[in-house]
Short mmCIF file of C-alpha atoms in Angstrom, two decimals:
data_model
loop_
_atom_site.label_atom_id
_atom_site.label_comp_id
_atom_site.label_asym_id
_atom_site.label_seq_id
_atom_site.Cartn_x
_atom_site.Cartn_y
_atom_site.Cartn_z
CA GLY A 1 -56.60 -64.09 -34.77
CA ILE A 2 -55.48 -62.04 -37.96
CA VAL A 3 -58.89 -60.90 -38.33
CA ALA A 4 -59.25 -60.03 -34.35
CA ALA A 5 -56.37 -58.35 -34.50
CA ALA A 6 -56.84 -56.34 -37.35
CA ALA A 7 -59.87 -55.06 -35.71
CA ALA A 8 -59.55 -55.07 -32.32
CA ALA A 9 -56.24 -52.26 -33.76
CA ALA A 10 -58.37 -50.29 -36.01
CA ALA A 11 -61.03 -50.60 -32.64
CA ASP A 12 -58.65 -49.05 -30.80
CA ARG A 13 -58.00 -46.10 -33.50
CA SER A 14 -60.97 -45.00 -33.35
CA LEU A 15 -61.81 -45.21 -29.66
CA ARG A 16 -58.26 -43.23 -29.50
CA ALA A 17 -59.56 -40.52 -31.67
CA ALA A 18 -63.28 -40.23 -30.34
CA GLY A 19 -61.33 -39.45 -26.65
CA ALA A 20 -62.13 -42.84 -25.23
CA ALA A 21 -58.96 -43.82 -24.07
CA ALA A 22 -59.94 -45.50 -21.39
CA ALA A 23 -61.54 -48.28 -23.61
CA ALA A 24 -59.31 -47.83 -26.42
CA GLU A 25 -56.72 -49.94 -23.99
CA ALA A 26 -59.59 -52.14 -23.45
CA VAL A 27 -59.78 -52.63 -27.31
CA LEU A 28 -56.19 -52.81 -27.48
CA SER A 29 -55.46 -55.12 -25.19
CA LEU A 30 -57.39 -57.62 -26.55
CA ALA A 31 -55.13 -56.91 -30.01
CA LEU A 32 -51.93 -58.27 -27.77
CA VAL A 33 -54.23 -60.93 -27.42
CA ALA A 34 -54.59 -61.70 -30.62
CA ALA A 35 -50.92 -60.98 -31.52
CA LYS A 36 -49.25 -63.26 -29.03
CA THR A 37 -51.50 -66.27 -30.91
CA ILE A 38 -50.98 -65.18 -33.93
CA LEU A 39 -46.92 -66.19 -32.84
CA GLN A 40 -47.62 -68.96 -31.25
CA ALA A 41 -49.47 -70.19 -34.73
CA GLN A 42 -46.72 -69.54 -36.17
CA ASP A 43 -44.48 -71.39 -33.83
CA LEU A 44 -46.12 -74.50 -33.76
CA HIS A 45 -48.35 -74.52 -37.29
CA PRO A 46 -46.00 -72.63 -39.95
CA LEU A 47 -48.25 -73.37 -42.95
CA ALA A 48 -51.31 -72.73 -41.16
CA PHE A 49 -50.39 -68.88 -42.98
CA GLY A 50 -50.93 -70.90 -46.28
CA GLY A 51 -54.54 -72.61 -48.14
CA HIS A 52 -54.29 -74.57 -51.22
CA VAL A 53 -55.39 -71.78 -53.75
CA PRO A 54 -54.78 -68.34 -53.53
CA SER A 55 -57.27 -66.61 -52.04
CA ALA A 56 -57.21 -68.97 -48.96
CA ASN A 57 -53.70 -67.66 -48.35
CA THR A 58 -54.01 -65.03 -45.69
CA LEU A 59 -50.04 -64.43 -44.64
CA ALA A 60 -50.59 -62.07 -47.34
CA ALA A 61 -52.65 -60.04 -45.29
CA ALA A 62 -51.61 -60.50 -42.13
CA MET A 63 -48.11 -59.17 -43.39
CA LYS A 64 -49.39 -56.29 -44.54
CA PHE A 65 -51.40 -55.42 -41.92
CA ALA A 66 -47.98 -55.30 -39.70
CA CYS A 67 -46.50 -52.99 -42.08
CA ARG A 68 -49.38 -50.62 -41.81
CA GLU A 69 -49.07 -50.81 -38.70
CA LEU A 70 -45.90 -49.73 -37.51
CA ALA A 71 -45.63 -47.27 -40.60
CA SER A 72 -48.42 -45.68 -38.31
CA ARG A 73 -49.29 -46.81 -35.06
CA PRO A 74 -48.26 -44.21 -32.37
CA PHE A 75 -46.63 -45.55 -29.29
CA SER A 76 -44.51 -44.52 -26.40
CA ARG A 77 -40.72 -46.13 -24.90
CA ALA A 78 -42.65 -46.00 -21.38
CA ASP A 79 -42.16 -49.75 -19.33
CA GLY A 80 -45.12 -51.26 -20.39
CA ASP A 81 -46.70 -48.97 -22.97
CA PRO A 82 -48.90 -51.60 -24.62
CA SER A 83 -48.81 -50.37 -28.09
CA GLU A 84 -45.17 -51.24 -28.10
CA LYS A 85 -46.12 -55.10 -27.27
CA PHE A 86 -48.26 -54.87 -30.18
CA LEU A 87 -45.66 -54.11 -32.53
CA VAL A 88 -43.11 -56.00 -31.62
CA ARG A 89 -45.11 -58.91 -31.68
CA LEU A 90 -46.50 -58.04 -35.65
CA LEU A 91 -42.24 -57.38 -35.95
CA LEU A 92 -41.14 -60.52 -34.20
CA PHE A 93 -44.45 -61.76 -36.79
CA LEU A 94 -43.24 -60.85 -40.04
CA GLY A 95 -38.65 -61.22 -38.97
CA ASN A 96 -40.17 -65.19 -38.61
CA ALA A 97 -41.79 -65.13 -41.66
CA ALA A 98 -39.06 -63.98 -43.60
CA THR A 99 -36.66 -66.23 -41.89
CA CYS A 100 -38.74 -69.63 -41.98
CA ALA A 101 -37.23 -72.05 -43.13
CA ALA A 102 -40.20 -74.11 -43.90
CA TYR A 103 -41.45 -71.59 -46.70
CA ALA A 104 -37.62 -71.09 -47.82
CA ALA A 105 -37.25 -74.74 -48.22
CA ALA A 106 -40.89 -74.55 -50.69
CA ALA A 107 -39.07 -72.17 -53.08
CA PRO A 108 -39.44 -72.78 -56.96
CA ASP A 109 -35.29 -73.30 -57.13
CA VAL A 110 -34.48 -75.62 -54.39
CA HIS A 111 -34.90 -79.49 -54.52
CA GLN A 112 -37.31 -81.23 -53.61
CA PRO A 113 -36.60 -84.98 -52.27
CA HIS A 114 -37.50 -87.43 -54.89
CA GLY A 115 -39.05 -85.06 -57.09
CA ARG A 116 -41.88 -85.21 -54.44
CA PRO A 117 -44.17 -81.28 -55.54
CA PRO A 118 -43.46 -79.16 -52.59
CA ASN A 119 -46.54 -78.68 -49.79
CA PRO A 120 -49.20 -76.26 -51.37
CA GLN A 121 -49.34 -74.21 -48.44
CA ALA A 122 -45.98 -73.97 -48.14
CA ALA A 123 -45.40 -72.58 -51.23
CA ALA A 124 -48.13 -70.38 -50.74
CA CYS A 125 -46.57 -69.11 -48.07
CA GLU A 126 -43.20 -69.19 -50.20
CA ALA A 127 -44.89 -66.70 -52.59
CA ALA A 128 -46.64 -64.90 -50.22
CA VAL A 129 -43.31 -63.71 -48.47
CA ARG A 130 -40.99 -63.75 -51.53
CA SER A 131 -44.29 -61.30 -53.65
CA PHE A 132 -43.22 -59.38 -50.18
CA LEU A 133 -39.15 -59.03 -50.40
CA GLU A 134 -39.74 -58.57 -54.11
CA SER A 135 -42.68 -55.20 -53.66
CA GLU A 136 -42.21 -51.94 -52.71
CA SER A 137 -43.63 -52.83 -48.66
CA LEU A 138 -39.97 -54.44 -48.10
CA ARG A 139 -38.59 -50.59 -48.46
CA GLY A 140 -41.57 -49.40 -46.74
CA LEU A 141 -40.99 -51.72 -43.82
CA VAL A 142 -36.97 -50.31 -43.86
CA LEU A 143 -38.00 -46.82 -43.82
CA SER A 144 -40.60 -47.30 -40.89
CA LEU A 145 -37.67 -49.44 -39.17
CA VAL A 146 -34.80 -46.79 -39.16
CA THR A 147 -37.41 -43.67 -38.37
CA ARG A 148 -39.62 -44.48 -36.23
CA ALA A 149 -37.45 -47.73 -34.15
CA LEU A 150 -34.74 -47.40 -33.91
CA PRO A 151 -33.98 -43.18 -33.20
CA LEU A 152 -34.16 -42.57 -29.56
CA ASP A 153 -37.37 -40.09 -29.00
CA ASP A 154 -37.22 -36.85 -26.76
CA ASP A 155 -38.83 -38.82 -23.34
CA GLU A 156 -35.48 -41.39 -23.54
CA ARG A 157 -33.17 -38.12 -24.65
CA ILE A 158 -33.51 -36.51 -21.50
CA GLU A 159 -33.46 -39.87 -19.78
CA TYR A 160 -30.41 -40.52 -20.99
CA GLU A 161 -28.67 -37.27 -20.64
CA SER A 162 -30.12 -37.38 -16.15
CA ASP A 163 -29.69 -40.72 -15.51
CA PRO A 164 -26.92 -42.69 -18.72
CA GLU A 165 -25.83 -45.23 -16.00
CA SER A 166 -29.88 -46.60 -15.91
CA PHE A 167 -30.10 -46.11 -19.78
CA VAL A 168 -27.23 -47.66 -21.20
CA TRP A 169 -27.42 -51.41 -18.43
CA GLU A 170 -31.08 -51.27 -19.26
CA GLU A 171 -30.32 -50.90 -22.65
CA ALA A 172 -27.62 -53.39 -22.89
CA VAL A 173 -29.34 -56.29 -20.82
CA SER A 174 -32.84 -55.30 -23.29
CA ARG A 175 -34.57 -58.30 -25.18
CA GLU A 176 -35.44 -58.35 -29.10
CA SER A 177 -39.15 -59.49 -27.05
CA ALA A 178 -39.63 -56.63 -25.53
CA ASN A 179 -37.92 -53.32 -26.80
CA LEU A 180 -39.42 -52.14 -30.62
CA ARG A 181 -35.72 -51.03 -31.45
CA ARG A 182 -33.83 -54.09 -30.29
CA CYS A 183 -36.39 -55.98 -32.58
CA ALA A 184 -35.67 -54.18 -35.12
CA GLU A 185 -31.81 -54.15 -35.10
CA LYS A 186 -32.56 -58.66 -35.38
CA THR A 187 -35.50 -57.48 -37.94
CA LEU A 188 -32.88 -55.32 -40.07
CA ALA A 189 -30.25 -57.81 -40.05
CA SER A 190 -32.32 -61.04 -41.30
CA LEU A 191 -33.59 -59.43 -43.47
CA ALA A 192 -30.10 -57.99 -45.20
CA ASN A 193 -29.17 -61.72 -44.33
CA ILE A 194 -31.68 -63.29 -47.05
CA ALA A 195 -29.49 -62.93 -50.73
CA SER A 196 -32.85 -62.09 -52.33
CA ALA A 197 -33.92 -58.61 -49.97
CA ARG A 198 -29.66 -57.95 -49.42
CA GLN A 199 -30.15 -54.73 -51.54
CA ALA A 200 -33.46 -53.66 -51.21
CA VAL A 201 -32.31 -53.33 -47.62
CA GLN A 202 -29.23 -51.96 -48.20
CA SER A 203 -30.62 -49.23 -50.20
CA ALA A 204 -33.15 -47.89 -48.39
CA VAL A 205 -31.11 -47.77 -44.93
CA ASN A 206 -28.53 -45.45 -46.99
CA SER A 207 -31.75 -43.38 -48.48
CA ALA A 208 -32.48 -42.98 -44.96
CA ALA A 209 -29.14 -41.92 -43.79
CA ASN A 210 -28.35 -40.28 -46.24
CA ARG A 211 -31.64 -38.12 -46.01
CA ALA A 212 -30.75 -37.54 -42.33
CA ALA A 213 -26.97 -36.96 -42.75
CA ALA A 214 -28.85 -33.94 -45.19
CA ALA A 215 -31.27 -32.79 -42.49
CA VAL A 216 -28.70 -32.19 -39.78
CA ALA A 217 -26.46 -30.45 -42.21
CA SER A 218 -28.34 -28.09 -43.06
CA ASN A 219 -29.15 -27.84 -38.93
CA THR A 220 -26.65 -28.94 -36.96
CA THR A 221 -28.30 -27.93 -33.68
CA ASP A 222 -30.87 -29.78 -34.84
CA THR A 223 -31.49 -31.99 -32.10
CA SER A 224 -34.17 -34.19 -33.93
CA ALA A 225 -32.24 -34.34 -36.82
CA VAL A 226 -28.85 -35.35 -34.92
CA LEU A 227 -31.03 -38.46 -33.06
CA MET A 228 -32.43 -39.03 -36.71
CA LEU A 229 -28.82 -39.80 -37.70
CA ASP A 230 -28.01 -41.79 -34.28
CA GLY A 231 -30.74 -44.91 -35.30
CA ALA A 232 -29.56 -44.70 -38.63
CA TYR A 233 -26.17 -45.42 -37.44
CA ALA A 234 -27.96 -48.11 -36.19
CA ALA A 235 -29.20 -50.08 -39.39
CA LEU A 236 -26.07 -48.64 -41.25
CA ALA A 237 -24.00 -51.35 -39.11
CA VAL A 238 -26.48 -54.34 -38.57
CA VAL A 239 -27.32 -54.06 -42.14
CA HIS A 240 -24.09 -54.48 -43.68
CA GLY A 241 -23.26 -57.25 -41.02
CA ALA A 242 -20.97 -58.70 -40.01
CA SER A 243 -18.89 -60.18 -43.29
CA GLU A 244 -19.02 -56.08 -44.86
CA ALA A 245 -15.91 -55.35 -43.50
CA PRO A 246 -14.51 -52.41 -46.58
CA ALA A 247 -18.49 -51.50 -45.18
CA LEU A 248 -18.50 -51.22 -42.27
CA VAL A 249 -15.03 -49.52 -41.70
CA ARG A 250 -16.86 -46.65 -43.86
CA VAL A 251 -19.30 -45.47 -41.64
CA MET A 252 -17.08 -45.50 -39.16
CA GLN A 253 -15.24 -42.98 -40.77
CA MET A 254 -18.86 -41.00 -41.84
CA LEU A 255 -19.76 -40.92 -38.52
CA GLN A 256 -16.33 -40.19 -36.34
CA GLN A 257 -16.43 -37.35 -39.31
CA HIS A 258 -20.53 -36.24 -37.49
CA CYS A 259 -19.52 -36.50 -33.96
CA ALA A 260 -16.66 -33.86 -34.94
CA ALA A 261 -19.20 -31.72 -37.04
CA ALA A 262 -21.76 -32.05 -34.10
CA PRO A 263 -21.99 -28.78 -31.77
CA PRO A 264 -20.87 -29.92 -28.40
CA PRO A 265 -24.23 -29.79 -26.50
CA LEU A 266 -25.45 -32.76 -29.39
CA ALA A 267 -21.86 -34.50 -29.94
CA HIS A 268 -22.14 -36.46 -27.23
CA LEU A 269 -25.26 -38.32 -28.37
CA LEU A 270 -22.69 -39.37 -31.66
CA ARG A 271 -20.02 -40.02 -29.82
CA ARG A 272 -22.42 -42.82 -28.03
CA ARG A 273 -23.02 -43.96 -30.98
CA ALA A 274 -19.69 -44.72 -31.75
CA ALA A 275 -18.50 -46.63 -29.17
CA TRP A 276 -21.74 -49.04 -29.68
CA LEU A 277 -20.74 -49.04 -33.19
CA LEU A 278 -16.84 -50.14 -32.10
CA GLY A 279 -18.55 -53.14 -30.22
CA THR A 280 -21.01 -54.44 -33.37
CA PHE A 281 -18.70 -54.48 -36.47
CA LEU A 282 -15.12 -55.36 -34.14
CA SER A 283 -16.63 -57.83 -32.30
CA ALA A 284 -17.82 -59.18 -35.67
CA PRO A 285 -16.20 -62.60 -36.95
CA VAL A 286 -13.39 -60.51 -39.98
CA PHE A 287 -12.48 -58.52 -37.10
CA CYS A 288 -12.33 -61.01 -34.18
CA ARG A 289 -8.86 -61.96 -32.73
CA GLY A 290 -7.20 -64.23 -35.11
CA SER A 291 -10.05 -63.52 -37.64
CA GLY A 292 -6.98 -64.07 -40.78
CA THR A 293 -3.92 -62.03 -42.05
CA ALA A 294 -6.19 -61.11 -45.79
CA ASN A 295 -6.32 -56.75 -46.10
CA ILE A 296 -9.10 -55.92 -44.85
CA ARG A 297 -10.53 -54.71 -47.85
CA GLY A 298 -10.80 -58.36 -48.12
CA ALA A 299 -13.77 -60.34 -45.88
CA ALA A 300 -11.21 -62.99 -44.66
CA GLY A 301 -10.05 -60.72 -42.27
CA ALA A 302 -8.36 -57.82 -40.70
CA ARG A 303 -3.98 -58.15 -39.80
CA VAL A 304 -3.29 -56.64 -36.38
CA GLU A 305 -1.84 -53.14 -37.62
CA GLU A 306 -5.20 -52.45 -39.35
CA LEU A 307 -7.78 -52.26 -36.23
CA ALA A 308 -5.01 -51.72 -34.15
CA PRO A 309 -6.67 -47.50 -35.02
CA TRP A 310 -9.93 -48.38 -33.76
CA TYR A 311 -9.08 -50.22 -30.94
CA MET A 312 -6.62 -46.82 -29.44
CA LEU A 313 -10.68 -45.19 -30.74
CA LEU A 314 -12.16 -46.99 -28.29
CA GLY A 315 -10.26 -46.99 -25.04
CA GLN A 316 -10.17 -42.82 -25.94
CA LEU A 317 -13.80 -43.00 -25.99
CA LEU A 318 -13.86 -44.91 -22.55
CA ASN A 319 -11.81 -42.08 -21.50
CA ASP A 320 -14.95 -39.41 -23.20
CA CYS A 321 -16.19 -36.74 -20.84
CA HIS A 322 -19.79 -37.72 -20.69
CA PRO A 323 -21.00 -40.49 -18.85
CA GLY A 324 -23.10 -41.66 -21.24
CA VAL A 325 -19.85 -42.42 -23.82
CA THR A 326 -17.53 -43.89 -20.97
CA LEU A 327 -20.63 -46.75 -19.92
CA THR A 328 -21.69 -47.56 -23.55
CA ALA A 329 -18.24 -48.31 -24.77
CA ALA A 330 -17.84 -50.27 -21.41
CA VAL A 331 -20.24 -52.25 -23.40
CA ALA A 332 -18.65 -52.54 -26.23
CA LEU A 333 -15.67 -53.26 -25.04
CA ARG A 334 -17.41 -56.42 -23.13
CA ARG A 335 -18.38 -57.10 -26.20
CA VAL A 336 -15.90 -57.55 -28.04
CA VAL A 337 -13.56 -59.75 -24.92
CA GLU A 338 -16.66 -61.84 -25.12
CA SER A 339 -16.62 -62.60 -28.82
CA ALA A 340 -13.01 -62.97 -28.90
CA ASP A 341 -12.72 -65.18 -26.49
CA ALA A 342 -15.70 -67.65 -28.36
CA ALA A 343 -13.94 -66.86 -32.10
CA PRO A 344 -11.93 -69.68 -33.21
CA GLN A 345 -9.06 -69.49 -31.99
CA PRO A 346 -5.67 -69.84 -35.15
CA PRO A 347 -4.06 -73.25 -35.01
CA GLU A 348 -0.28 -71.26 -33.86
CA PRO A 349 -1.29 -69.58 -30.31
CA LEU A 350 -0.47 -66.02 -31.67
CA GLU A 351 2.35 -63.88 -29.19
CA GLU A 352 1.43 -61.18 -27.49
CA LYS A 353 2.57 -58.60 -29.29
CA ASN A 354 0.31 -59.71 -32.57
CA ASP A 355 -2.05 -60.63 -30.23
CA PRO A 356 -4.33 -56.82 -29.83
CA LEU A 357 -7.08 -58.29 -27.68
CA VAL A 358 -4.21 -57.93 -24.76
CA GLY A 359 -2.78 -54.63 -25.98
CA LEU A 360 -6.87 -53.12 -25.57
CA SER A 361 -7.20 -54.83 -22.12
CA ARG A 362 -3.44 -52.81 -21.11
CA GLN A 363 -5.32 -49.77 -22.51
CA THR A 364 -8.71 -49.63 -20.99
CA LEU A 365 -8.05 -51.17 -17.91
CA LEU A 366 -7.27 -47.99 -16.18
CA PRO A 367 -10.14 -45.90 -17.12
CA ILE A 368 -12.80 -49.36 -16.30
CA LEU A 369 -11.00 -48.85 -13.18
CA ARG A 370 -12.05 -45.16 -12.47
CA LEU A 371 -15.21 -46.02 -14.18
CA ALA A 372 -16.38 -49.01 -11.96
CA LEU A 373 -15.71 -46.73 -8.32
CA SER A 374 -17.40 -44.14 -10.07
CA ALA A 375 -20.67 -45.97 -11.02
CA ARG A 376 -23.53 -45.51 -8.20
CA GLU A 377 -25.80 -48.88 -8.82
CA LEU A 378 -25.24 -52.01 -7.17
CA ASP A 379 -25.80 -53.81 -10.87
CA SER A 380 -23.53 -51.33 -12.68
CA ARG A 381 -20.51 -51.67 -10.27
CA TRP A 382 -21.09 -55.61 -10.36
CA ARG A 383 -21.09 -55.61 -14.74
CA LEU A 384 -17.54 -53.45 -14.64
CA THR A 385 -15.94 -55.88 -11.61
CA ALA A 386 -16.23 -58.44 -14.01
CA LEU A 387 -15.13 -56.75 -17.37
CA ILE A 388 -11.87 -55.58 -15.06
CA GLN A 389 -11.51 -59.44 -14.40
CA CYS A 390 -11.82 -60.90 -17.77
CA LEU A 391 -9.26 -57.69 -18.40
CA LEU A 392 -6.49 -58.86 -15.57
CA GLU A 393 -7.12 -62.37 -17.79
CA HIS A 394 -5.59 -60.83 -21.18
CA CYS A 395 -3.41 -58.53 -19.27
CA ALA A 396 -1.39 -61.81 -17.71
CA PRO A 397 1.85 -62.80 -19.26
CA GLU A 398 2.20 -65.48 -21.09
CA VAL A 399 4.45 -68.57 -20.10
CA GLY A 400 6.37 -70.66 -22.16
CA ASP A 401 8.06 -69.91 -25.51
CA HIS A 402 6.58 -66.87 -25.78
CA PRO A 403 7.61 -64.53 -22.35
CA ALA A 404 5.64 -61.77 -21.51
CA THR A 405 7.88 -58.58 -22.55
CA ASP A 406 5.13 -56.45 -19.79
CA ASP A 407 6.14 -52.79 -19.56
CA HIS A 408 3.41 -51.43 -17.24
CA ALA A 409 3.30 -54.94 -15.34
CA THR A 410 4.83 -52.52 -12.33
CA ALA A 411 1.53 -49.60 -13.10
CA ARG A 412 -0.64 -52.06 -13.00
CA ALA A 413 0.70 -53.45 -9.95
CA ALA A 414 0.32 -50.18 -8.04
CA ALA A 415 -2.97 -49.32 -9.80
CA MET A 416 -4.81 -52.60 -8.39
CA ALA A 417 -3.35 -51.66 -5.17
CA ASP A 418 -4.70 -48.42 -4.96
CA TRP A 419 -7.77 -49.44 -6.31
CA LEU A 420 -9.04 -52.79 -4.48
CA PRO A 421 -8.98 -51.37 -1.00
CA ALA A 422 -11.45 -48.64 -2.11
CA ALA A 423 -14.11 -51.25 -4.19
CA TRP A 424 -14.47 -53.94 -1.46
CA GLU A 425 -15.38 -50.48 0.98
CA SER A 426 -18.07 -49.17 -1.33
CA ALA A 427 -19.43 -52.47 -1.96
CA GLY A 428 -20.63 -53.02 1.79
CA ASP A 429 -22.77 -56.30 2.29
CA ALA A 430 -23.17 -56.63 -1.51
CA GLN A 431 -22.15 -60.37 -1.25
CA LEU A 432 -21.49 -61.06 -4.79
CA LEU A 433 -19.83 -58.45 -5.66
CA ARG A 434 -17.21 -58.93 -3.04
CA GLU A 435 -17.24 -62.19 -4.24
CA ALA A 436 -16.37 -60.70 -7.71
CA LEU A 437 -13.51 -58.30 -6.45
CA LEU A 438 -11.89 -61.43 -4.42
CA ASP A 439 -12.01 -63.20 -7.89
CA VAL A 440 -10.09 -59.96 -8.93
CA GLY A 441 -7.76 -59.98 -6.22
CA ALA A 442 -6.50 -63.24 -7.76
CA SER A 443 -6.87 -62.11 -11.04
CA ALA A 444 -4.58 -59.05 -10.36
CA LEU A 445 -2.00 -61.44 -9.40
CA ARG A 446 -1.80 -63.83 -12.06
CA ALA A 447 -1.56 -60.52 -14.03
CA CYS A 448 1.30 -58.78 -12.55
CA ALA A 449 3.18 -61.90 -11.78
CA SER A 450 6.69 -61.31 -10.97
CA GLN A 451 5.98 -57.75 -10.79
CA ALA A 452 2.99 -58.01 -8.04
CA ASP A 453 5.13 -55.43 -5.17
CA GLU A 454 4.72 -55.79 -1.34
CA ALA A 455 1.76 -53.29 -1.88
CA LEU A 456 -0.77 -55.64 -4.06
CA CYS A 457 -0.03 -58.88 -2.08
CA LEU A 458 -0.77 -56.98 1.51
CA THR A 459 -4.18 -55.89 -0.07
CA CYS A 460 -5.13 -59.36 -1.27
CA LEU A 461 -4.92 -61.09 1.87
CA ASN A 462 -6.21 -57.75 4.12
CA MET A 463 -9.46 -58.37 1.82
CA VAL A 464 -9.10 -62.70 2.65
CA SER A 465 -8.49 -61.52 6.55
CA ALA A 466 -11.88 -59.40 5.87
CA ALA A 467 -13.35 -62.89 4.22
CA THR A 468 -13.23 -64.96 6.68
CA SER A 469 -12.47 -62.94 10.23
CA PRO A 470 -15.78 -63.64 12.59
CA MET A 471 -18.47 -61.09 12.29
CA PRO A 472 -19.86 -59.39 14.67
CA GLY A 473 -22.15 -61.53 17.06
CA GLY A 474 -20.65 -64.78 15.91
CA GLU A 475 -22.06 -64.73 12.64
CA THR A 476 -20.79 -66.77 9.76
CA HIS A 477 -19.40 -65.26 6.59
CA PRO A 478 -21.06 -66.80 3.09
CA MET A 479 -19.82 -69.61 2.03
CA GLY A 480 -19.07 -68.22 -1.44
CA LEU A 481 -17.42 -65.51 -0.08
CA VAL A 482 -15.20 -67.79 2.16
CA GLU A 483 -14.19 -69.89 -0.49
CA ASN A 484 -13.01 -67.41 -2.92
CA ALA A 485 -11.55 -65.74 -0.10
CA PHE A 486 -9.21 -69.20 -0.30
CA LYS A 487 -8.89 -68.57 -3.52
CA LEU A 488 -7.23 -65.62 -3.43
CA TRP A 489 -4.72 -66.93 -0.35
CA ARG A 490 -4.15 -69.53 -2.75
CA ALA A 491 -2.85 -67.43 -5.19
CA ALA A 492 -1.10 -65.28 -3.16
CA VAL A 493 1.17 -67.54 -1.52
CA ALA A 494 2.05 -69.37 -4.89
CA LEU A 495 3.83 -65.80 -5.56
#
């Protein structure tokens, strides 16, 4: 498989150089099949890449070939580009090899049960991986990913500026198996998590980031330099990991400075990255709600008052003048909320005044409402509606020993009373979106509690009526819509 992939890749290059593009595409399809075969063999028989003698070890040759292709093969971000698919498969192979447990178990410093020597094939593969991680090839791979895989190209920038809504959501849901940028982010994070490689990976990324920053400083109007700096900040965020709070904070502070220095036509690209980075590090364990009380300079967690400026910055980005920035901030907010909900909760429940997620939800609800109404695509509106429901659930007043002290419940109730009818009307016949809006109505009633005024209650009851009244021609509403309507009705009569 490795020989076939290398031969097909070499033939593809030769044919393209000779102007035979059609033949090159056919040959590249063979390389894709060979690369897929390599991945399958690695998954089922990882030790097949090792040999009893060093000359029989094919893993080192395969990793060298993959690095060479990632450093030099031209590719396009267009959907279905075979070169990008080929590079993704090679990068997946590299990441799997570097983190393979079967190889790591044969390391010289790992205790072997019953004193038995490690499997010869595993030992050969482990030696090849260790040699790679200690060589300049690792630095070359990291630089290739930072400078080629992570930055936006000109076509992507034009697409982002012309249709930011589609671009942001497609980027948010992209998978590492089909997107070179997402695959590069995961591979960099995996390499940085290897103790023996962490320093080299971070050093290479820092070097690339410094060069990109110097290029921007020398010419602030150079679009390609700004895009390279944007990609470098993505790499800085992923390689410093979820446990390095001080480093992540320094990265964010440097990015704020570059956002302020960039010219207005390009600054929105870096503000978009700032929103992405906030979603990355505010969803990390050391920043999550209830993660601890240690100072942010430690690794045990961050205090609420230390998180407040970053939550405030995320709220400001939700009110940005560029739609791509606001949508990216909405994606980041969803990531933060979901991570906080999934994180282990502290032994004692946090009071509302000490729960940063409550304040964040109340601060960001109104911008998300406006964003959901301005969204053009149905899928975008559905995702934002789901986010609104999450925010409302966190806005709900606490009961029991810690009564609520929410001074904005009245304004929130009025905003929901205005937003729900407009959202319901714009949903048209989209059943899933209307079902989600009925759930949002129930959450709004709970979130506003005693401050839920007559307008909000009437709005919710009108939605119930619209979802249950007979349709023209005697047709009935879908059962899911009716069920959600009765849930909303129960929430309304329970007030």
